[in-house]
C-alpha positions as a LaTeX table, in Angstrom:
\begin{tabular}{lrrr}
\hline
Residue & $x$ (\AA) & $y$ (\AA) & $z$ (\AA) \\
\hline
Met1 & $-26.43$ & $-15.04$ & 16.80 \\
Gly2 & $-26.02$ & $-11.39$ & 14.61 \\
Leu3 & $-25.15$ & $-11.16$ & 11.11 \\
Ser4 & $-21.66$ & $-9.84$ & 11.59 \\
Glu5 & $-20.78$ & $-12.89$ & 13.78 \\
Leu6 & $-22.12$ & $-15.40$ & 10.63 \\
Phe7 & $-19.36$ & $-13.66$ & 8.94 \\
Arg8 & $-17.03$ & $-14.21$ & 11.44 \\
Lys9 & $-17.81$ & $-17.89$ & 11.52 \\
Ile10 & $-17.74$ & $-18.24$ & 7.60 \\
Tyr11 & $-14.69$ & $-17.12$ & 7.17 \\
Leu12 & $-12.78$ & $-18.91$ & 10.06 \\
Phe13 & $-14.67$ & $-22.18$ & 8.82 \\
Val14 & $-13.18$ & $-21.15$ & 4.93 \\
Asp15 & $-9.55$ & $-20.32$ & 6.33 \\
Ser16 & $-9.24$ & $-23.69$ & 8.42 \\
Phe17 & $-10.79$ & $-25.86$ & 5.25 \\
Leu18 & $-8.30$ & $-24.01$ & 2.98 \\
Asn19 & $-4.89$ & $-25.04$ & 5.34 \\
Tyr20 & $-6.28$ & $-28.47$ & 5.58 \\
Leu21 & $-6.41$ & $-29.00$ & 2.16 \\
Leu22 & $-2.94$ & $-27.74$ & 1.76 \\
Gln23 & $-1.44$ & $-29.78$ & 3.80 \\
Arg24 & $-3.02$ & $-32.77$ & 2.61 \\
Cys25 & $-1.97$ & $-31.53$ & $-0.46$ \\
His26 & 1.62 & $-31.10$ & 0.63 \\
Leu27 & 1.70 & $-27.32$ & $-0.98$ \\
Ser28 & 3.47 & $-24.74$ & 1.24 \\
Ala29 & 1.15 & $-22.26$ & 3.17 \\
Asn30 & 3.45 & $-19.34$ & 2.68 \\
Gly31 & 5.15 & $-19.47$ & $-0.47$ \\
Glu32 & 5.29 & $-17.12$ & $-3.90$ \\
Tyr33 & 1.40 & $-17.32$ & $-4.54$ \\
Gly34 & 0.86 & $-13.34$ & $-5.29$ \\
Trp35 & 1.53 & $-10.96$ & $-8.49$ \\
Lys36 & 3.88 & $-11.28$ & $-10.19$ \\
Ser37 & 6.90 & $-9.04$ & $-9.41$ \\
Leu38 & 10.45 & $-7.99$ & $-10.75$ \\
Asp39 & 12.87 & $-7.14$ & $-7.99$ \\
Arg40 & 14.92 & $-4.05$ & $-8.96$ \\
Lys41 & 17.70 & $-4.28$ & $-7.00$ \\
Thr42 & 18.74 & $-8.40$ & $-8.44$ \\
Gly43 & 16.38 & $-7.68$ & $-11.57$ \\
Arg44 & 14.76 & $-11.38$ & $-10.69$ \\
Leu45 & 11.15 & $-11.73$ & $-12.11$ \\
Met46 & 9.42 & $-13.66$ & $-8.98$ \\
Arg47 & 5.72 & $-13.90$ & $-7.30$ \\
Glu48 & 5.34 & $-11.92$ & $-4.16$ \\
Gln49 & 5.53 & $-14.12$ & $-1.29$ \\
Gln50 & 1.89 & $-14.74$ & 0.17 \\
Pro51 & $-0.36$ & $-17.21$ & 2.10 \\
Leu52 & $-1.85$ & $-19.56$ & 0.08 \\
Thr53 & $-5.14$ & $-19.49$ & 1.60 \\
Lys54 & $-5.11$ & $-15.10$ & 1.31 \\
Lys55 & $-4.49$ & $-16.23$ & $-2.46$ \\
Leu56 & $-7.95$ & $-18.21$ & $-2.44$ \\
Lys57 & $-9.93$ & $-16.03$ & $-0.72$ \\
Leu58 & $-9.19$ & $-13.10$ & $-3.02$ \\
Ile59 & $-9.90$ & $-15.07$ & $-5.96$ \\
Leu60 & $-13.40$ & $-16.14$ & $-4.38$ \\
Leu61 & $-14.50$ & $-13.17$ & $-3.33$ \\
Phe62 & $-13.05$ & $-10.87$ & $-6.18$ \\
Asn63 & $-14.25$ & $-11.94$ & $-9.51$ \\
Pro64 & $-17.25$ & $-11.23$ & $-11.32$ \\
Leu65 & $-19.61$ & $-13.57$ & $-9.57$ \\
Thr66 & $-18.69$ & $-12.42$ & $-6.07$ \\
Glu67 & $-17.42$ & $-9.12$ & $-5.59$ \\
Trp68 & $-20.61$ & $-7.54$ & $-5.39$ \\
Ile69 & $-20.99$ & $-8.90$ & $-1.83$ \\
Asp70 & $-18.00$ & $-6.63$ & $-1.32$ \\
Thr71 & $-20.00$ & $-3.95$ & $-1.74$ \\
Thr72 & $-22.62$ & $-4.40$ & 0.89 \\
His73 & $-23.17$ & $-2.30$ & 3.93 \\
Leu74 & $-22.44$ & $-5.78$ & 6.02 \\
Met75 & $-19.08$ & $-6.52$ & 4.42 \\
Arg76 & $-18.02$ & $-3.50$ & 4.74 \\
Leu77 & $-18.62$ & $-3.25$ & 8.23 \\
Trp78 & $-17.35$ & $-6.32$ & 9.06 \\
Val79 & $-14.18$ & $-5.70$ & 7.75 \\
His80 & $-14.27$ & $-2.69$ & 9.18 \\
Lys81 & $-14.80$ & $-4.22$ & 12.69 \\
Lys82 & $-12.49$ & $-7.30$ & 12.07 \\
Ser83 & $-9.41$ & $-4.49$ & 10.92 \\
Ile84 & $-10.00$ & $-3.02$ & 14.71 \\
Arg85 & $-9.94$ & $-5.65$ & 16.28 \\
Lys86 & $-6.86$ & $-7.07$ & 14.26 \\
Gly87 & $-5.12$ & $-3.86$ & 15.36 \\
Glu88 & $-5.82$ & $-4.10$ & 19.51 \\
Glu89 & $-4.57$ & $-7.38$ & 19.55 \\
Glu90 & $-1.08$ & $-6.52$ & 18.25 \\
Gly91 & $-0.74$ & $-3.54$ & 20.44 \\
Thr92 & $-1.03$ & $-6.34$ & 23.44 \\
Pro93 & 2.31 & $-7.22$ & 24.76 \\
Ala94 & 1.28 & $-10.94$ & 23.82 \\
Ser95 & 1.40 & $-10.28$ & 20.37 \\
His96 & 5.20 & $-10.04$ & 20.85 \\
Asn97 & 5.12 & $-13.43$ & 20.34 \\
Gln98 & 4.58 & $-12.92$ & 17.07 \\
Ile99 & 7.21 & $-11.78$ & 15.71 \\
Lys100 & 10.42 & $-14.04$ & 15.64 \\
Thr101 & 8.03 & $-16.11$ & 13.73 \\
Phe102 & 6.90 & $-13.37$ & 11.25 \\
Val103 & 10.80 & $-12.13$ & 10.61 \\
Glu104 & 11.69 & $-15.81$ & 9.92 \\
Thr105 & 8.68 & $-16.86$ & 7.52 \\
Tyr106 & 9.46 & $-13.48$ & 5.48 \\
Gly107 & 13.03 & $-13.42$ & 5.90 \\
Ile108 & 13.24 & $-9.81$ & 7.08 \\
Asn109 & 17.00 & $-8.52$ & 7.49 \\
Met110 & 16.53 & $-6.78$ & 10.80 \\
Asn111 & 20.17 & $-5.53$ & 10.05 \\
Asp112 & 18.26 & $-2.48$ & 7.70 \\
Phe113 & 16.17 & $-1.50$ & 10.73 \\
Glu114 & 16.77 & 0.03 & 14.14 \\
Pro115 & 16.62 & $-1.49$ & 16.70 \\
Ser116 & 17.68 & $-4.63$ & 15.19 \\
Asp117 & 17.46 & $-7.02$ & 18.08 \\
Ile118 & 13.14 & $-7.97$ & 17.54 \\
Glu119 & 13.66 & $-8.60$ & 21.38 \\
Lys120 & 13.65 & $-4.41$ & 21.86 \\
Tyr121 & 9.73 & $-4.41$ & 20.31 \\
Lys122 & 7.64 & $-4.54$ & 23.10 \\
Thr123 & 4.32 & $-5.25$ & 21.20 \\
Phe124 & 4.13 & $-6.50$ & 17.25 \\
Glu125 & 2.68 & $-3.15$ & 16.62 \\
Asp126 & 5.75 & $-1.49$ & 17.79 \\
Phe127 & 7.86 & $-4.01$ & 15.18 \\
Phe128 & 5.43 & $-3.22$ & 12.36 \\
Ile129 & 6.34 & 0.49 & 12.11 \\
Arg130 & 9.80 & $-0.23$ & 13.00 \\
Ala131 & 12.58 & 2.90 & 11.35 \\
His132 & 15.29 & 2.33 & 9.14 \\
Arg133 & 18.52 & 2.31 & 10.42 \\
Pro134 & 20.12 & 5.31 & 9.18 \\
Gly135 & 21.93 & 5.20 & 6.32 \\
Ser136 & 19.64 & 1.84 & 4.98 \\
Arg137 & 17.88 & 3.83 & 2.45 \\
Pro138 & 20.57 & 6.25 & 0.35 \\
Ile139 & 18.12 & 9.12 & $-1.31$ \\
His140 & 19.04 & 8.87 & $-4.99$ \\
Asp141 & 20.32 & 12.44 & $-6.13$ \\
Ala142 & 19.29 & 13.98 & $-2.74$ \\
Asp143 & 19.85 & 17.29 & $-3.74$ \\
Asp144 & 18.39 & 17.36 & $-7.33$ \\
Pro145 & 14.41 & 18.77 & $-6.46$ \\
Ala146 & 13.99 & 17.94 & $-10.42$ \\
Gly147 & 14.18 & 14.11 & $-9.47$ \\
Ala148 & 11.56 & 12.18 & $-7.78$ \\
Val149 & 11.79 & 9.20 & $-5.60$ \\
Val150 & 9.97 & 6.19 & $-4.30$ \\
Val151 & 8.19 & 6.85 & $-1.11$ \\
Ala152 & 7.81 & 3.35 & 0.34 \\
Asp153 & 9.49 & $-0.26$ & 0.52 \\
Ser154 & 6.91 & $-1.52$ & $-1.92$ \\
Arg155 & 5.66 & $-2.79$ & $-5.18$ \\
Val156 & 5.00 & 0.31 & $-7.62$ \\
Val157 & 3.34 & 0.28 & $-11.00$ \\
Thr158 & 3.20 & 4.12 & $-13.03$ \\
Tyr159 & 1.28 & 5.27 & $-15.65$ \\
Asp160 & 1.50 & 7.90 & $-17.85$ \\
Ser161 & $-2.02$ & 9.38 & $-17.23$ \\
Val162 & $-5.49$ & 8.32 & $-15.17$ \\
Ala163 & $-7.18$ & 6.67 & $-18.17$ \\
Glu164 & $-4.47$ & 4.27 & $-18.81$ \\
Thr165 & $-4.13$ & 3.30 & $-15.01$ \\
Lys166 & $-7.93$ & 2.66 & $-15.26$ \\
Arg167 & $-7.54$ & 0.35 & $-18.30$ \\
Leu168 & $-4.61$ & $-1.61$ & $-16.77$ \\
Trp169 & $-4.20$ & $-1.96$ & $-13.26$ \\
Ile170 & $-7.22$ & $-0.12$ & $-10.93$ \\
Lys171 & $-10.26$ & $-1.23$ & $-12.45$ \\
Gly172 & $-12.56$ & 0.12 & $-9.40$ \\
Thr173 & $-15.64$ & 1.95 & $-11.43$ \\
Asp174 & $-15.30$ & 5.14 & $-9.78$ \\
Phe175 & $-11.95$ & 5.50 & $-9.67$ \\
Thr176 & $-11.05$ & 9.15 & $-10.54$ \\
Ile177 & $-8.79$ & 11.97 & $-8.76$ \\
Thr178 & $-11.78$ & 13.80 & $-7.69$ \\
Asn179 & $-12.95$ & 10.86 & $-6.15$ \\
Leu180 & $-10.06$ & 9.96 & $-4.52$ \\
Val181 & $-9.60$ & 13.24 & $-2.68$ \\
Met182 & $-13.05$ & 13.79 & $-2.50$ \\
Asp183 & $-12.61$ & 17.14 & $-3.89$ \\
Thr184 & $-13.91$ & 18.67 & $-7.40$ \\
Gln185 & $-11.85$ & 21.71 & $-7.54$ \\
Leu186 & $-8.38$ & 19.66 & $-6.53$ \\
Gly187 & $-9.38$ & 16.89 & $-8.64$ \\
Glu188 & $-9.59$ & 19.09 & $-11.88$ \\
His189 & $-6.19$ & 20.57 & $-10.98$ \\
Phe190 & $-4.62$ & 16.81 & $-11.60$ \\
Ala191 & $-7.36$ & 16.07 & $-14.69$ \\
Asp192 & $-5.51$ & 13.17 & $-16.27$ \\
Ala193 & $-2.73$ & 12.78 & $-14.06$ \\
Ala194 & 0.55 & 10.87 & $-14.23$ \\
Val195 & 0.05 & 8.06 & $-11.73$ \\
Ala196 & 2.52 & 5.47 & $-9.82$ \\
Ser197 & 0.71 & 3.21 & $-6.94$ \\
Phe198 & 2.38 & 1.92 & $-4.74$ \\
Arg199 & 1.23 & $-1.15$ & $-2.87$ \\
Leu200 & 2.79 & $-1.99$ & 0.73 \\
Ser201 & 2.62 & $-5.89$ & 1.80 \\
Pro202 & 2.11 & $-6.64$ & 5.77 \\
Gln203 & 5.75 & $-7.92$ & 5.57 \\
Asp204 & 7.23 & $-4.50$ & 4.86 \\
Tyr205 & 7.98 & $-1.60$ & 6.20 \\
His206 & 5.30 & 0.56 & 7.16 \\
Arg207 & 6.77 & 3.89 & 7.01 \\
Tyr208 & 6.09 & 6.33 & 3.85 \\
His209 & 8.47 & 9.63 & 2.45 \\
Ser210 & 8.12 & 12.04 & 0.51 \\
Pro211 & 8.68 & 11.75 & $-3.37$ \\
Val212 & 9.83 & 15.42 & $-3.93$ \\
Thr213 & 11.25 & 18.65 & $-2.52$ \\
Gly214 & 9.12 & 21.34 & $-1.68$ \\
Thr215 & 5.94 & 22.56 & 0.43 \\
Ile216 & 3.20 & 21.47 & 2.29 \\
Lys217 & 0.28 & 23.21 & 0.37 \\
Ala218 & $-3.12$ & 21.10 & 1.88 \\
Phe219 & $-3.57$ & 17.88 & 3.75 \\
Arg220 & $-7.35$ & 16.29 & 4.32 \\
Ser221 & $-7.89$ & 13.07 & 6.30 \\
Ile222 & $-10.98$ & 11.17 & 4.78 \\
Pro223 & $-12.63$ & 8.33 & 6.93 \\
Gly224 & $-13.46$ & 4.27 & 5.13 \\
Asp225 & $-13.24$ & 1.34 & 4.93 \\
Tyr226 & $-10.40$ & $-1.07$ & 4.56 \\
Tyr227 & $-10.76$ & $-3.23$ & 1.90 \\
Gln228 & $-7.66$ & $-5.46$ & 0.15 \\
Val229 & $-5.31$ & $-3.80$ & $-2.11$ \\
Asp230 & $-4.03$ & $-7.04$ & $-3.55$ \\
Pro231 & $-3.91$ & $-6.64$ & $-7.51$ \\
Ile232 & $-6.38$ & $-9.15$ & $-7.94$ \\
Ala233 & $-8.95$ & $-6.91$ & $-5.77$ \\
Leu234 & $-7.93$ & $-3.66$ & $-7.53$ \\
Gln235 & $-8.43$ & $-5.35$ & $-10.74$ \\
Ser236 & $-12.24$ & $-5.86$ & $-9.41$ \\
Gly237 & $-15.30$ & $-4.01$ & $-10.06$ \\
Val238 & $-14.89$ & $-2.72$ & $-6.33$ \\
Asn239 & $-14.25$ & 0.51 & $-5.82$ \\
Ile240 & $-11.33$ & $-0.50$ & $-3.45$ \\
Leu241 & $-9.19$ & 2.89 & $-3.46$ \\
Thr242 & $-11.99$ & 5.54 & $-3.56$ \\
Cys243 & $-13.87$ & 3.96 & $-0.23$ \\
Asn244 & $-11.01$ & 3.16 & 2.03 \\
Ala245 & $-9.52$ & 5.41 & 4.88 \\
Arg246 & $-6.91$ & 7.72 & 3.50 \\
Ser247 & $-4.86$ & 10.81 & 4.11 \\
Tyr248 & $-3.27$ & 13.20 & 1.52 \\
Leu249 & $-0.99$ & 16.19 & 1.21 \\
Val250 & $-0.68$ & 18.77 & $-1.48$ \\
Ile251 & 3.20 & 19.36 & $-2.13$ \\
Glu252 & 3.97 & 22.52 & $-4.11$ \\
Thr253 & 7.11 & 21.97 & $-5.68$ \\
Glu254 & 9.60 & 24.25 & $-8.13$ \\
His255 & 9.94 & 21.47 & $-10.79$ \\
Phe256 & 6.58 & 19.39 & $-10.99$ \\
Gly257 & 4.43 & 22.50 & $-10.14$ \\
Asp258 & 1.85 & 20.47 & $-7.77$ \\
Val259 & 2.07 & 16.77 & $-6.29$ \\
Leu260 & $-0.20$ & 15.06 & $-4.72$ \\
Phe261 & 0.54 & 12.38 & $-2.15$ \\
Val262 & $-2.18$ & 10.08 & $-0.84$ \\
Ala263 & $-1.87$ & 6.85 & 1.59 \\
Ile264 & $-4.60$ & 4.47 & 1.73 \\
Gly265 & $-5.28$ & 2.06 & 4.56 \\
Ala266 & $-6.43$ & $-1.37$ & 3.64 \\
Thr267 & $-7.62$ & $-4.93$ & 5.32 \\
Asp268 & $-6.02$ & $-5.02$ & 9.21 \\
Val269 & $-4.84$ & $-1.16$ & 9.12 \\
Gly270 & $-6.21$ & 0.77 & 11.55 \\
Thr271 & $-4.37$ & 3.92 & 11.30 \\
Val272 & $-3.40$ & 6.12 & 8.17 \\
Arg273 & $-0.76$ & 8.48 & 9.65 \\
Ile274 & 0.60 & 11.64 & 8.76 \\
His275 & 3.07 & 13.79 & 10.85 \\
Glu276 & 1.62 & 16.59 & 12.75 \\
Lys277 & 4.13 & 19.12 & 11.56 \\
Leu278 & 3.15 & 17.85 & 7.72 \\
Gln279 & $-0.38$ & 18.84 & 8.20 \\
Lys280 & 0.01 & 22.76 & 8.18 \\
Pro281 & 0.47 & 24.23 & 4.94 \\
Gly282 & 3.71 & 26.27 & 4.41 \\
Thr283 & 5.90 & 23.61 & 5.95 \\
Pro284 & 9.11 & 22.67 & 4.01 \\
Ile285 & 9.97 & 19.25 & 2.94 \\
Lys286 & 12.98 & 17.20 & 1.21 \\
Lys287 & 12.65 & 14.35 & $-0.94$ \\
Gly288 & 12.99 & 11.24 & 0.96 \\
Asp289 & 11.82 & 13.14 & 4.29 \\
Glu290 & 9.19 & 10.47 & 6.27 \\
Ile291 & 5.77 & 11.87 & 5.82 \\
Gly292 & 4.21 & 9.26 & 8.01 \\
Tyr293 & 3.64 & 5.86 & 8.69 \\
Phe294 & 0.35 & 2.87 & 8.89 \\
Gln295 & $-0.19$ & 0.73 & 11.53 \\
Phe296 & $-1.49$ & $-2.88$ & 10.93 \\
Gly297 & $-1.48$ & $-4.30$ & 7.66 \\
Gly298 & $-1.28$ & $-4.42$ & 3.61 \\
Ser299 & $-1.73$ & $-0.49$ & 2.39 \\
Ser300 & $-1.00$ & 1.35 & $-0.68$ \\
Ile301 & $-0.11$ & 4.64 & $-1.78$ \\
Ile302 & $-1.00$ & 6.91 & $-4.87$ \\
Val303 & 1.31 & 9.64 & $-5.71$ \\
Ala304 & $-0.20$ & 11.60 & $-8.48$ \\
Phe305 & 1.64 & 14.09 & $-10.96$ \\
Gln306 & 0.14 & 17.22 & $-13.21$ \\
Lys307 & $-0.25$ & 16.17 & $-16.44$ \\
Gly308 & 2.90 & 15.96 & $-18.47$ \\
Ala309 & 5.12 & 17.06 & $-15.65$ \\
Ile310 & 6.65 & 13.77 & $-14.81$ \\
Lys311 & 8.83 & 11.57 & $-16.79$ \\
Phe312 & 8.77 & 8.15 & $-14.72$ \\
Asp313 & 11.99 & 5.75 & $-15.69$ \\
Gln314 & 11.61 & 3.59 & $-18.57$ \\
Asp315 & 11.79 & 0.43 & $-16.79$ \\
Leu316 & 9.21 & 1.30 & $-14.23$ \\
Leu317 & 6.72 & 2.47 & $-17.57$ \\
Asp318 & 7.63 & $-0.35$ & $-19.49$ \\
Leu319 & 7.08 & $-3.05$ & $-17.02$ \\
Ser320 & 4.02 & $-1.33$ & $-15.69$ \\
Lys321 & 2.67 & $-1.78$ & $-19.44$ \\
Gln322 & 2.66 & $-5.84$ & $-18.49$ \\
Lys323 & 1.52 & $-5.67$ & $-15.65$ \\
Ile324 & 4.09 & $-6.40$ & $-13.50$ \\
Gln325 & 4.83 & $-4.86$ & $-10.49$ \\
Val326 & 8.36 & $-3.73$ & $-9.47$ \\
Ser327 & 9.98 & $-4.35$ & $-5.80$ \\
Val328 & 11.52 & $-0.89$ & $-5.06$ \\
Glu329 & 13.25 & 0.53 & $-1.67$ \\
Val330 & 12.79 & 4.20 & $-0.16$ \\
Gly331 & 14.81 & 6.38 & $-1.75$ \\
Met332 & 15.61 & 4.95 & $-5.32$ \\
Ser333 & 14.72 & 6.98 & $-8.32$ \\
Leu334 & 11.19 & 6.96 & $-9.75$ \\
Gly335 & 11.55 & 9.99 & $-12.69$ \\
Lys336 & 12.72 & 13.01 & $-13.42$ \\
Ala337 & 10.68 & 16.88 & $-14.15$ \\
Asn338 & 9.67 & 17.18 & $-17.56$ \\
Pro339 & 10.13 & 21.32 & $-18.49$ \\
Val340 & 8.14 & 21.07 & $-21.39$ \\
Gly341 & 5.28 & 19.85 & $-19.93$ \\
Lys342 & 5.10 & 20.84 & $-16.50$ \\
Lys343 & 2.57 & 22.63 & $-15.20$ \\
Thr344 & 2.81 & 25.72 & $-12.43$ \\
Ser345 & $-0.95$ & 26.81 & $-12.54$ \\
\hline
\end{tabular}
């Protein structure tokens, strides 16, 4: 038996054992055990719905005593193979049977999507990349190019600098814009950028949209791993976002200068897709336009603005300083251009 198979057997044993304990203790296997979040629409402070077994496994793996395991080549290879295998399973007709239970478990409002009838999705993969019903996500001040909007149905934190982002949220030792895009010149262009970090859970809509109006300046796809992007993982010493597979766009704008959009894969995400037409420099884009989609699992998006170019909405800034995520939807307000500090070079 190879080491990869040994990892799989250990994982299955731990998963089964934790499920057994939950049953014995009469705890819900899929309650609000995730990171603290505030629902922007309702004002309700809650914890994200998350399997308790996943929460416990994250704590076991991403802590100062054991996080070294996550940096080993063997673990990275195992996670990668597991993600690819999961994606293949969810592309089969048999996976359709998962959809009804998934919708009921997470209380997904299918009236927001098109088609709304789950029987119209042939596989779980088709369901996973479901599209919004037109009009279900209005774009805030759609005709105002000086306003930026939320890029995904997700949980977001915003910080005015990379330094503050590292201090409060993304603790990986190698997190810099340069390492994120693997380009020294581009990294310097976004030195001490303001950062909006969006995190998508498996139950979320997994298409993503432009935060701003402008023109595509650059595109690049970077291969990598598929680590978890849960807050517990992000606040460990493991370099999650700079190791995971990702694709990015640079969008040139009139009011914000250049804006960096990075879509980052995570556990069980087999593909990070940017629509082909947006991979070509010179292509115009409007805020709210669909950029692409993730396949299969949880994922993350980083949007970076040049220093001084944006004033994030105050509610987002205030909650982020408390390390509280804000549950948001595509098209909600993210912030306004700051003409005084705007960079255009």
